[in-house]
mmCIF file of C-alpha atoms in Angstrom:
data_model
loop_
_atom_site.group_PDB
_atom_site.id
_atom_site.type_symbol
_atom_site.label_atom_id
_atom_site.label_comp_id
_atom_site.label_asym_id
_atom_site.label_seq_id
_atom_site.Cartn_x
_atom_site.Cartn_y
_atom_site.Cartn_z
ATOM 1 C CA MET R 4 66.565 194.583 101.564
ATOM 2 C CA MET R 5 63.936 196.664 98.453
ATOM 3 C CA MET R 6 64.477 199.800 100.229
ATOM 4 C CA TYR R 7 68.727 199.021 99.862
ATOM 5 C CA HIS R 8 68.099 198.041 95.916
ATOM 6 C CA ARG R 9 65.853 201.352 95.425
ATOM 7 C CA ILE R 10 68.094 203.318 97.466
ATOM 8 C CA LEU R 11 71.357 201.599 94.784
ATOM 9 C CA ILE R 12 69.593 201.990 91.923
ATOM 10 C CA THR R 13 68.392 206.298 92.435
ATOM 11 C CA THR R 14 71.494 207.564 93.563
ATOM 12 C CA THR R 15 73.705 205.596 91.095
ATOM 13 C CA LEU R 16 71.426 206.913 88.286
ATOM 14 C CA CYS R 17 71.572 210.304 89.707
ATOM 15 C CA VAL R 18 76.039 209.665 89.452
ATOM 16 C CA VAL R 19 75.496 209.349 86.120
ATOM 17 C CA PHE R 20 73.263 212.285 85.150
ATOM 18 C CA ALA R 21 74.780 214.378 87.264
ATOM 19 C CA THR R 22 76.669 216.376 84.686
ATOM 20 C CA LEU R 23 73.780 216.427 82.670
ATOM 21 C CA GLN R 24 71.796 218.274 85.825
ATOM 22 C CA VAL R 25 68.183 215.891 85.310
ATOM 23 C CA CYS R 26 68.874 214.209 88.955
ATOM 24 C CA ALA R 27 65.636 216.433 89.658
ATOM 25 C CA TRP R 28 63.967 214.024 87.221
ATOM 26 C CA SER R 29 61.624 212.227 89.337
ATOM 27 C CA PHE R 30 61.701 208.712 89.749
ATOM 28 C CA ALA R 31 58.080 207.896 91.057
ATOM 29 C CA SER R 32 57.075 207.320 86.748
ATOM 30 C CA TRP R 33 59.945 204.150 86.836
ATOM 31 C CA ASP R 34 58.871 200.036 87.639
ATOM 32 C CA PHE R 35 61.501 199.875 90.222
ATOM 33 C CA PRO R 36 59.659 197.037 92.371
ATOM 34 C CA GLU R 37 59.904 194.943 89.032
ATOM 35 C CA ILE R 38 63.516 196.037 89.105
ATOM 36 C CA VAL R 39 63.589 195.061 92.842
ATOM 37 C CA ILE R 40 61.848 191.647 92.368
ATOM 38 C CA LYS R 41 64.488 190.752 89.633
ATOM 39 C CA LEU R 42 67.360 191.656 91.400
ATOM 40 C CA GLY R 43 65.914 191.088 95.768
ATOM 41 C CA GLY R 44 63.463 188.357 95.215
ATOM 42 C CA ASP R 45 63.734 185.400 94.339
ATOM 43 C CA ASN R 46 67.636 184.991 93.641
ATOM 44 C CA SER R 47 67.775 186.021 97.270
ATOM 45 C CA TYR R 48 65.738 183.179 98.021
ATOM 46 C CA LEU R 49 68.145 180.728 95.969
ATOM 47 C CA ASP R 50 71.385 182.191 96.749
ATOM 48 C CA HIS R 51 70.018 181.685 100.730
ATOM 49 C CA ALA R 52 68.748 178.190 99.716
ATOM 50 C CA LYS R 53 72.244 177.142 98.038
ATOM 51 C CA ARG R 54 73.730 178.290 101.198
ATOM 52 C CA PHE R 55 71.617 176.561 103.316
ATOM 53 C CA LEU R 56 71.860 173.979 101.703
ATOM 54 C CA ARG R 57 75.798 173.929 101.371
ATOM 55 C CA LYS R 58 75.955 174.495 105.277
ATOM 56 C CA HIS R 59 73.258 171.136 105.883
ATOM 57 C CA PRO R 60 72.601 169.409 102.559
ATOM 58 C CA LEU R 61 70.198 166.996 101.757
ATOM 59 C CA THR R 62 69.873 163.530 102.420
ATOM 60 C CA ASP R 63 66.955 161.779 100.291
ATOM 61 C CA THR R 64 65.679 158.299 99.830
ATOM 62 C CA HIS R 65 64.664 157.069 97.100
ATOM 63 C CA ASN R 66 66.456 158.087 93.824
ATOM 64 C CA ASP R 67 67.170 154.753 91.029
ATOM 65 C CA TRP R 68 70.231 155.912 89.625
ATOM 66 C CA PRO R 69 71.655 152.266 89.879
ATOM 67 C CA ILE R 70 68.444 151.002 88.196
ATOM 68 C CA LEU R 71 69.831 154.443 85.241
ATOM 69 C CA LEU R 72 73.491 152.340 85.267
ATOM 70 C CA ALA R 73 72.082 148.034 85.192
ATOM 71 C CA PHE R 74 69.542 148.996 81.751
ATOM 72 C CA LEU R 75 71.860 151.492 79.816
ATOM 73 C CA LYS R 76 75.426 150.626 81.158
ATOM 74 C CA GLU R 77 75.404 147.290 81.781
ATOM 75 C CA GLY R 78 76.331 147.667 85.278
ATOM 76 C CA LYS R 79 79.392 147.978 83.965
ATOM 77 C CA VAL R 80 80.643 151.277 85.847
ATOM 78 C CA ASN R 81 84.768 150.184 85.928
ATOM 79 C CA ASN R 82 85.709 152.641 83.447
ATOM 80 C CA LEU R 83 82.438 154.328 83.197
ATOM 81 C CA ASP R 84 83.166 158.187 84.172
ATOM 82 C CA LEU R 85 80.099 159.569 86.451
ATOM 83 C CA THR R 86 81.252 162.838 86.820
ATOM 84 C CA ASN R 87 79.154 163.971 83.898
ATOM 85 C CA LEU R 88 76.101 162.065 82.643
ATOM 86 C CA ASP R 89 74.284 162.567 79.143
ATOM 87 C CA GLU R 90 71.515 159.812 80.212
ATOM 88 C CA GLY R 91 68.998 160.758 83.685
ATOM 89 C CA HIS R 92 68.757 162.800 86.486
ATOM 90 C CA THR R 93 71.698 162.292 88.561
ATOM 91 C CA ASP R 94 75.650 162.334 88.192
ATOM 92 C CA ILE R 95 78.309 163.543 90.559
ATOM 93 C CA ALA R 96 78.188 167.012 89.245
ATOM 94 C CA ARG R 97 74.581 167.262 89.444
ATOM 95 C CA LEU R 98 74.561 165.708 92.597
ATOM 96 C CA HIS R 99 77.333 168.519 94.383
ATOM 97 C CA ALA R 100 75.424 171.266 92.274
ATOM 98 C CA GLY R 101 72.136 170.024 94.339
ATOM 99 C CA GLY R 102 73.675 170.006 97.248
ATOM 100 C CA VAL R 103 72.826 166.482 98.359
ATOM 101 C CA GLY R 104 74.588 164.998 101.467
ATOM 102 C CA GLY R 105 73.437 161.274 101.592
ATOM 103 C CA GLN R 106 70.690 159.209 99.484
ATOM 104 C CA PHE R 107 69.153 155.706 100.196
ATOM 105 C CA TRP R 108 70.180 154.008 96.403
ATOM 106 C CA SER R 109 67.423 152.101 95.502
ATOM 107 C CA ILE R 110 67.456 148.250 94.312
ATOM 108 C CA TYR R 111 64.918 147.899 91.611
ATOM 109 C CA TYR R 112 63.528 145.470 89.552
ATOM 110 C CA PRO R 113 60.078 144.692 87.935
ATOM 111 C CA CYS R 114 57.605 142.990 89.706
ATOM 112 C CA GLU R 115 55.695 142.743 86.842
ATOM 113 C CA LEU R 116 58.531 140.459 84.695
ATOM 114 C CA LYS R 117 58.257 137.451 87.766
ATOM 115 C CA ASP R 118 60.979 135.705 86.169
ATOM 116 C CA ASP R 119 63.697 133.565 87.034
ATOM 117 C CA ASN R 120 66.818 136.820 86.843
ATOM 118 C CA GLN R 121 64.608 138.612 89.416
ATOM 119 C CA MET R 122 67.101 137.692 92.026
ATOM 120 C CA LEU R 123 69.797 137.662 90.238
ATOM 121 C CA TRP R 124 69.372 140.845 89.149
ATOM 122 C CA VAL R 125 68.918 142.028 92.426
ATOM 123 C CA ILE R 126 72.261 140.566 94.031
ATOM 124 C CA HIS R 127 73.725 141.665 90.652
ATOM 125 C CA SER R 128 72.532 145.935 91.248
ATOM 126 C CA ILE R 129 73.335 145.985 94.936
ATOM 127 C CA ASP R 130 77.331 144.867 93.943
ATOM 128 C CA THR R 131 76.917 147.744 90.859
ATOM 129 C CA THR R 132 75.774 150.346 93.497
ATOM 130 C CA LYS R 133 78.563 149.478 96.370
ATOM 131 C CA ARG R 134 81.453 148.905 93.169
ATOM 132 C CA MET R 135 79.907 152.418 92.119
ATOM 133 C CA ILE R 136 80.143 154.230 96.137
ATOM 134 C CA ALA R 137 84.045 152.699 96.324
ATOM 135 C CA LYS R 138 85.282 153.611 93.155
ATOM 136 C CA TYR R 139 84.625 157.467 94.455
ATOM 137 C CA PRO R 140 85.687 157.340 97.860
ATOM 138 C CA ASP R 141 86.533 160.753 97.431
ATOM 139 C CA VAL R 142 83.345 161.463 96.536
ATOM 140 C CA PHE R 143 80.298 158.830 98.565
ATOM 141 C CA GLU R 144 80.656 156.886 101.184
ATOM 142 C CA TYR R 145 78.973 153.162 101.791
ATOM 143 C CA VAL R 146 76.339 154.046 104.917
ATOM 144 C CA THR R 147 74.914 151.091 106.805
ATOM 145 C CA ASP R 148 74.060 152.815 110.279
ATOM 146 C CA THR R 149 73.380 156.521 111.604
ATOM 147 C CA HIS R 150 76.736 156.444 113.049
ATOM 148 C CA GLY R 151 78.088 155.961 109.789
ATOM 149 C CA PHE R 152 76.024 159.162 107.811
ATOM 150 C CA LYS R 153 76.965 161.131 110.377
ATOM 151 C CA HIS R 154 80.822 160.683 109.938
ATOM 152 C CA ALA R 155 80.225 160.431 106.005
ATOM 153 C CA MET R 156 78.290 164.091 106.449
ATOM 154 C CA ARG R 157 81.472 165.592 108.438
ATOM 155 C CA HIS R 158 83.968 164.319 106.139
ATOM 156 C CA ASP R 159 81.878 165.751 103.114
ATOM 157 C CA ARG R 160 80.680 163.259 101.417
ATOM 158 C CA ILE R 161 77.561 161.553 99.682
ATOM 159 C CA ALA R 162 76.323 158.839 102.459
ATOM 160 C CA SER R 163 74.478 155.936 100.224
ATOM 161 C CA MET R 164 72.519 153.984 101.834
ATOM 162 C CA LEU R 165 70.149 150.838 99.745
ATOM 163 C CA GLY R 166 66.915 150.687 100.164
ATOM 164 C CA LEU R 167 64.979 147.380 98.827
ATOM 165 C CA GLU R 168 61.438 148.048 96.601
ATOM 166 C CA GLY R 169 59.539 145.982 97.509
ATOM 167 C CA GLY R 170 58.888 142.409 99.025
ATOM 168 C CA GLN R 171 58.709 140.178 96.571
ATOM 169 C CA TYR R 172 62.455 139.941 96.668
ATOM 170 C CA ILE R 173 62.328 138.371 99.802
ATOM 171 C CA TYR R 174 59.972 135.132 98.804
ATOM 172 C CA ASN R 175 58.332 135.163 101.463
ATOM 173 C CA SER R 176 61.439 134.417 103.581
ATOM 174 C CA ALA R 177 62.499 135.396 106.878
ATOM 175 C CA ALA R 178 66.023 134.223 106.193
ATOM 176 C CA ALA R 179 66.084 136.418 103.255
ATOM 177 C CA LEU R 180 64.939 139.406 104.877
ATOM 178 C CA ARG R 181 67.559 139.285 107.408
ATOM 179 C CA THR R 182 70.081 138.203 104.435
ATOM 180 C CA PHE R 183 69.565 141.533 102.530
ATOM 181 C CA TYR R 184 69.935 143.352 105.882
ATOM 182 C CA ASP R 185 73.352 141.636 106.676
ATOM 183 C CA LEU R 186 73.531 143.525 102.633
ATOM 184 C CA GLY R 187 73.078 146.498 103.636
ATOM 185 C CA VAL R 188 69.468 147.438 102.525
ATOM 186 C CA ARG R 189 68.384 149.585 105.996
ATOM 187 C CA TYR R 190 64.568 149.714 104.368
ATOM 188 C CA MET R 191 62.260 147.781 102.509
ATOM 189 C CA THR R 192 59.135 148.950 100.482
ATOM 190 C CA LEU R 193 56.728 146.342 101.397
ATOM 191 C CA THR R 194 55.461 146.054 97.859
ATOM 192 C CA HIS R 195 56.107 147.058 94.600
ATOM 193 C CA ASN R 196 52.825 147.617 91.912
ATOM 194 C CA CYS R 197 52.245 144.342 92.353
ATOM 195 C CA ASP R 198 50.242 141.830 95.871
ATOM 196 C CA THR R 199 52.771 139.354 97.754
ATOM 197 C CA ASP R 200 51.454 136.528 99.090
ATOM 198 C CA TRP R 201 50.896 138.631 101.927
ATOM 199 C CA ALA R 202 51.210 142.171 101.363
ATOM 200 C CA ILE R 203 48.381 144.270 99.713
ATOM 201 C CA SER R 204 49.548 147.165 96.459
ATOM 202 C CA CYS R 205 48.615 150.433 95.180
ATOM 203 C CA CYS R 206 48.083 148.915 91.461
ATOM 204 C CA ASP R 207 48.008 145.617 91.234
ATOM 205 C CA PRO R 208 45.659 144.928 88.652
ATOM 206 C CA ASN R 209 45.435 141.439 88.523
ATOM 207 C CA PRO R 210 42.636 139.947 91.856
ATOM 208 C CA PRO R 211 43.895 140.387 94.993
ATOM 209 C CA PRO R 212 46.123 136.921 97.546
ATOM 210 C CA PHE R 213 43.687 137.859 100.335
ATOM 211 C CA ASP R 214 40.481 139.935 101.174
ATOM 212 C CA PRO R 215 42.798 143.805 100.565
ATOM 213 C CA SER R 216 40.580 145.145 103.480
ATOM 214 C CA LEU R 217 42.978 143.419 105.788
ATOM 215 C CA GLY R 218 46.659 144.804 104.120
ATOM 216 C CA LEU R 219 48.386 142.165 106.132
ATOM 217 C CA THR R 220 48.386 138.696 105.928
ATOM 218 C CA GLU R 221 49.289 137.064 109.551
ATOM 219 C CA PHE R 222 52.339 136.772 107.727
ATOM 220 C CA GLY R 223 53.053 139.601 107.086
ATOM 221 C CA GLN R 224 51.735 141.259 109.681
ATOM 222 C CA LYS R 225 55.422 139.348 111.750
ATOM 223 C CA LEU R 226 57.360 139.924 108.457
ATOM 224 C CA VAL R 227 56.558 143.642 110.083
ATOM 225 C CA LEU R 228 57.606 143.287 113.463
ATOM 226 C CA GLU R 229 61.170 141.369 112.375
ATOM 227 C CA MET R 230 61.928 144.073 110.838
ATOM 228 C CA ASN R 231 61.037 146.337 113.598
ATOM 229 C CA ARG R 232 63.684 143.657 115.555
ATOM 230 C CA LEU R 233 66.254 143.337 112.763
ATOM 231 C CA GLY R 234 66.564 147.947 112.884
ATOM 232 C CA MET R 235 65.158 147.497 108.943
ATOM 233 C CA MET R 236 62.782 150.657 108.668
ATOM 234 C CA VAL R 237 59.300 149.179 107.128
ATOM 235 C CA ASP R 238 58.825 151.705 103.639
ATOM 236 C CA ILE R 239 54.628 151.734 103.347
ATOM 237 C CA SER R 240 55.573 153.592 99.890
ATOM 238 C CA HIS R 241 53.210 151.545 97.393
ATOM 239 C CA VAL R 242 50.681 149.884 99.206
ATOM 240 C CA ALA R 243 47.272 150.178 99.449
ATOM 241 C CA HIS R 244 46.035 152.832 102.250
ATOM 242 C CA SER R 245 44.476 149.574 104.243
ATOM 243 C CA THR R 246 47.813 148.283 103.867
ATOM 244 C CA MET R 247 49.063 151.847 105.632
ATOM 245 C CA HIS R 248 46.859 150.801 108.316
ATOM 246 C CA ALA R 249 47.653 147.347 108.898
ATOM 247 C CA VAL R 250 50.924 148.497 109.177
ATOM 248 C CA LEU R 251 50.527 151.551 111.717
ATOM 249 C CA ASN R 252 48.873 149.240 113.824
ATOM 250 C CA ILE R 253 51.466 146.778 114.767
ATOM 251 C CA THR R 254 54.872 148.212 114.204
ATOM 252 C CA ARG R 255 56.429 149.154 117.562
ATOM 253 C CA ALA R 256 59.092 151.799 114.983
ATOM 254 C CA PRO R 257 58.629 154.557 112.840
ATOM 255 C CA VAL R 258 57.563 153.979 109.446
ATOM 256 C CA LEU R 259 59.251 155.455 106.494
ATOM 257 C CA PHE R 260 56.834 156.970 103.140
ATOM 258 C CA SER R 261 60.138 156.702 101.136
ATOM 259 C CA HIS R 262 59.034 158.773 98.324
ATOM 260 C CA SER R 263 55.077 159.391 98.104
ATOM 261 C CA SER R 264 52.771 162.379 97.711
ATOM 262 C CA SER R 265 49.685 163.540 99.129
ATOM 263 C CA ASN R 266 46.216 162.078 98.328
ATOM 264 C CA ALA R 267 44.580 164.970 99.172
ATOM 265 C CA LEU R 268 46.065 167.149 96.586
ATOM 266 C CA CYS R 269 46.209 164.576 94.229
ATOM 267 C CA GLY R 270 44.186 161.598 94.724
ATOM 268 C CA ILE R 271 45.895 158.223 93.475
ATOM 269 C CA GLU R 272 45.874 155.138 95.063
ATOM 270 C CA ARG R 273 49.674 155.314 95.450
ATOM 271 C CA ASN R 274 49.265 158.735 97.462
ATOM 272 C CA VAL R 275 49.163 159.270 101.218
ATOM 273 C CA PRO R 276 45.520 160.274 102.426
ATOM 274 C CA ASP R 277 45.085 162.888 104.753
ATOM 275 C CA ALA R 278 43.748 159.959 107.440
ATOM 276 C CA VAL R 279 47.135 158.222 107.810
ATOM 277 C CA LEU R 280 49.087 161.356 107.718
ATOM 278 C CA GLU R 281 46.494 161.967 110.985
ATOM 279 C CA ARG R 282 47.771 159.130 112.477
ATOM 280 C CA LEU R 283 51.621 159.683 111.441
ATOM 281 C CA GLU R 284 52.658 161.017 115.141
ATOM 282 C CA GLU R 285 51.821 157.436 117.199
ATOM 283 C CA THR R 286 54.816 156.007 114.782
ATOM 284 C CA ASP R 287 56.459 159.427 114.517
ATOM 285 C CA GLY R 288 56.776 158.603 110.992
ATOM 286 C CA VAL R 289 57.960 160.922 107.765
ATOM 287 C CA VAL R 290 56.307 160.711 104.324
ATOM 288 C CA GLN R 291 59.175 161.931 101.772
ATOM 289 C CA ILE R 292 58.237 163.257 98.972
ATOM 290 C CA ASN R 293 58.221 162.606 95.013
ATOM 291 C CA PHE R 294 58.464 164.385 92.560
ATOM 292 C CA TYR R 295 57.046 162.223 89.464
ATOM 293 C CA ASN R 296 54.641 164.847 88.128
ATOM 294 C CA GLN R 297 51.291 162.494 87.968
ATOM 295 C CA PHE R 298 51.744 161.535 91.212
ATOM 296 C CA VAL R 299 51.767 165.374 92.250
ATOM 297 C CA GLU R 300 49.491 166.675 89.493
ATOM 298 C CA CYS R 301 46.895 164.681 88.628
ATOM 299 C CA ASN R 302 45.659 166.938 85.634
ATOM 300 C CA TYR R 303 49.130 166.477 83.964
ATOM 301 C CA PRO R 304 50.327 166.703 80.836
ATOM 302 C CA ASP R 305 47.479 169.816 80.426
ATOM 303 C CA THR R 306 48.572 170.977 83.767
ATOM 304 C CA PRO R 307 52.642 171.181 83.099
ATOM 305 C CA ALA R 308 53.921 170.400 87.551
ATOM 306 C CA THR R 309 56.167 172.667 89.245
ATOM 307 C CA VAL R 310 58.110 172.969 91.694
ATOM 308 C CA ASN R 311 55.289 175.377 92.798
ATOM 309 C CA THR R 312 53.079 172.031 92.782
ATOM 310 C CA VAL R 313 56.002 170.012 95.455
ATOM 311 C CA ALA R 314 55.945 172.694 97.316
ATOM 312 C CA ASP R 315 52.170 172.619 97.986
ATOM 313 C CA HIS R 316 52.678 168.864 98.686
ATOM 314 C CA VAL R 317 55.180 169.569 101.148
ATOM 315 C CA GLU R 318 53.108 171.873 102.899
ATOM 316 C CA HIS R 319 49.801 169.791 103.022
ATOM 317 C CA ILE R 320 51.532 167.187 104.323
ATOM 318 C CA ALA R 321 53.319 169.433 106.816
ATOM 319 C CA ALA R 322 50.478 170.739 107.426
ATOM 320 C CA ILE R 323 48.397 168.067 108.471
ATOM 321 C CA ALA R 324 51.087 165.643 109.858
ATOM 322 C CA GLY R 325 53.302 168.241 111.318
ATOM 323 C CA ARG R 326 56.720 169.722 109.452
ATOM 324 C CA HIS R 327 58.166 167.580 111.275
ATOM 325 C CA ARG R 328 57.439 164.485 109.940
ATOM 326 C CA VAL R 329 57.990 165.075 106.053
ATOM 327 C CA GLY R 330 61.203 164.743 103.867
ATOM 328 C CA LEU R 331 62.576 164.280 100.020
ATOM 329 C CA GLY R 332 61.933 160.813 98.639
ATOM 330 C CA ALA R 333 62.308 162.803 94.542
ATOM 331 C CA ASP R 334 62.218 158.804 92.949
ATOM 332 C CA TYR R 335 65.207 160.952 90.274
ATOM 333 C CA ASN R 336 65.611 158.151 87.324
ATOM 334 C CA GLY R 337 62.722 155.815 87.828
ATOM 335 C CA ILE R 338 60.341 158.463 87.276
ATOM 336 C CA GLU R 339 59.536 159.733 83.239
ATOM 337 C CA VAL R 340 59.431 163.204 83.893
ATOM 338 C CA ALA R 341 60.359 165.112 86.544
ATOM 339 C CA PRO R 342 58.576 168.629 87.043
ATOM 340 C CA GLU R 343 59.424 172.351 85.625
ATOM 341 C CA GLY R 344 62.748 173.865 88.181
ATOM 342 C CA LEU R 345 62.794 169.794 89.030
ATOM 343 C CA GLU R 346 64.368 168.436 86.246
ATOM 344 C CA ASP R 347 67.469 166.182 88.334
ATOM 345 C CA VAL R 348 69.083 166.361 91.068
ATOM 346 C CA SER R 349 70.807 169.883 90.875
ATOM 347 C CA LYS R 350 67.918 171.471 91.414
ATOM 348 C CA TYR R 351 66.580 170.665 94.872
ATOM 349 C CA PRO R 352 67.938 174.668 95.919
ATOM 350 C CA ASN R 353 64.264 175.389 93.609
ATOM 351 C CA LEU R 354 62.226 174.014 95.726
ATOM 352 C CA PHE R 355 64.504 175.474 99.233
ATOM 353 C CA ALA R 356 63.893 178.959 97.503
ATOM 354 C CA GLU R 357 60.338 177.846 97.291
ATOM 355 C CA LEU R 358 59.171 176.790 100.429
ATOM 356 C CA LEU R 359 62.153 179.887 102.466
ATOM 357 C CA ARG R 360 59.786 182.378 99.935
ATOM 358 C CA ARG R 361 57.018 181.013 101.816
ATOM 359 C CA GLY R 362 58.156 181.451 105.857
ATOM 360 C CA TRP R 363 59.924 178.175 106.418
ATOM 361 C CA SER R 364 62.517 178.662 109.270
ATOM 362 C CA GLU R 365 66.320 177.201 108.300
ATOM 363 C CA GLN R 366 65.043 174.859 111.203
ATOM 364 C CA GLU R 367 61.999 173.326 109.709
ATOM 365 C CA LEU R 368 64.108 172.946 106.540
ATOM 366 C CA GLN R 369 66.795 171.224 108.082
ATOM 367 C CA GLY R 370 64.161 168.771 109.488
ATOM 368 C CA LEU R 371 62.960 168.375 105.407
ATOM 369 C CA ALA R 372 67.120 168.242 104.764
ATOM 370 C CA TYR R 373 67.526 165.330 106.850
ATOM 371 C CA GLY R 374 66.847 165.401 110.154
ATOM 372 C CA ASN R 375 63.557 164.233 109.572
ATOM 373 C CA LEU R 376 64.751 161.255 108.780
ATOM 374 C CA LEU R 377 67.568 161.327 110.907
ATOM 375 C CA ARG R 378 65.138 161.231 113.785
ATOM 376 C CA VAL R 379 63.023 158.319 112.423
ATOM 377 C CA TRP R 380 66.222 156.454 111.569
ATOM 378 C CA LYS R 381 67.765 156.723 115.264
ATOM 379 C CA LYS R 382 64.499 155.455 116.650
ATOM 380 C CA VAL R 383 64.374 152.356 114.013
ATOM 381 C CA GLU R 384 67.988 151.363 115.177
ATOM 382 C CA LYS R 385 67.385 151.960 118.808
ATOM 383 C CA VAL R 386 64.405 149.730 118.608
ATOM 384 C CA GLY R 387 65.630 147.129 117.108
ATOM 385 C CA HIS R 388 68.519 146.973 119.518
ATOM 386 C CA GLU R 389 65.890 146.787 122.009
ATOM 387 C CA LEU R 390 64.039 144.158 120.536
ATOM 388 C CA ALA R 391 66.975 142.039 119.748
ATOM 389 C CA LYS R 392 67.864 141.802 123.117
ATOM 390 C CA LYS R 393 64.578 139.971 123.846
ATOM 391 C CA GLU R 394 63.875 138.350 120.763
ATOM 392 C CA LEU R 395 64.318 135.893 118.547
ATOM 393 C CA PRO R 396 64.652 135.809 114.850
ATOM 394 C CA MET R 397 61.781 134.670 113.128
ATOM 395 C CA GLU R 398 61.839 131.560 111.258
ATOM 396 C CA ASP R 399 60.849 129.775 107.625
ATOM 397 C CA LEU R 400 58.604 126.882 107.855
ATOM 398 C CA PHE R 401 59.577 124.885 105.459
ATOM 399 C CA GLU R 402 58.427 121.729 103.417
ATOM 400 C CA PRO R 403 60.554 118.096 104.515
ATOM 401 C CA ILE R 404 62.873 117.661 102.203
ATOM 402 C CA ASN R 405 62.415 114.457 100.366
ATOM 403 C CA LYS R 406 65.377 113.137 101.223
ATOM 404 C CA ASP R 407 63.975 109.380 98.882
ATOM 405 C CA VAL R 408 65.365 112.390 95.592
#
């Protein structure tokens, strides 16, 4: 590529200056390598990345667009043009520009609020998301299984799935867990930034409800096993490192980190430590990389995060766990600031271009784009089908109803 551009430039200059008889001029004094890089280096990687994503659209496992629509638009999507929006990191035009072919839309309500509106808000967010999908049937397709995922991809629609960001919404109830599954939720993050009664979070400043070294209570373990039986992915982003290990000790299906980064590169509890990455092969799990500046660059804002910073996290996790165990969960609309070069969902090609520059093959990038996640999801479904044949649903324990009331 570089030689081609050198010959092309040289020949063109010779033709242009032929009438002036200056073609014998030595071109050695010209700084051609810099010109060549600009014409055939970074741009060629970006062009390659865009062509690749047109052929293999990516799937991201965490986007908080439903929250933005709820907060800023009060969930009123009926008369809202979602093609181009000034607010946030996402709209239809930018999704297409970024090569997005699948998205888990996050259902979330701040766990710190702990008020009576929590469940209503969650139901409202699920409804808003489904109405958004239905409003644009040529753009989105509502998906609840891997067969539907493939169908959406074949028909050039954005496969749209639901993820529940926090186990606090099930109110310690297996019945509520199953109801969310029936509503279309296909992964549940065990905690957000607050502990639940049965799982320890990464980031709760309050005293833990039980010994944090355990990660999960016995009830929490049973919930994980019930998620396995349902065929619901167990998401262990946001949980404490002890909880990560506790889940890996008992799960019968692959685990998912829906939006996490490397603890070795940015040593916060929110990120995944190498000791956990080394265990991913036990369940054949996957880590979907979070783009949040403060998760990928601990010196931010003194050191700005860039597309290269995120690529470093991709490569580190791949180096420890394998390139077949990494994907994308950017957390767009849930993060305050995105890295330079990854400012919104239209910028994914920049990351793929950087990884191409670093030597990633198209087969490896296809895994990063969606293949690694799809493998995990298929296995979770398979485990669920097998367990459902031989295990009964987990039952809740209720206090007896006072019949005198």
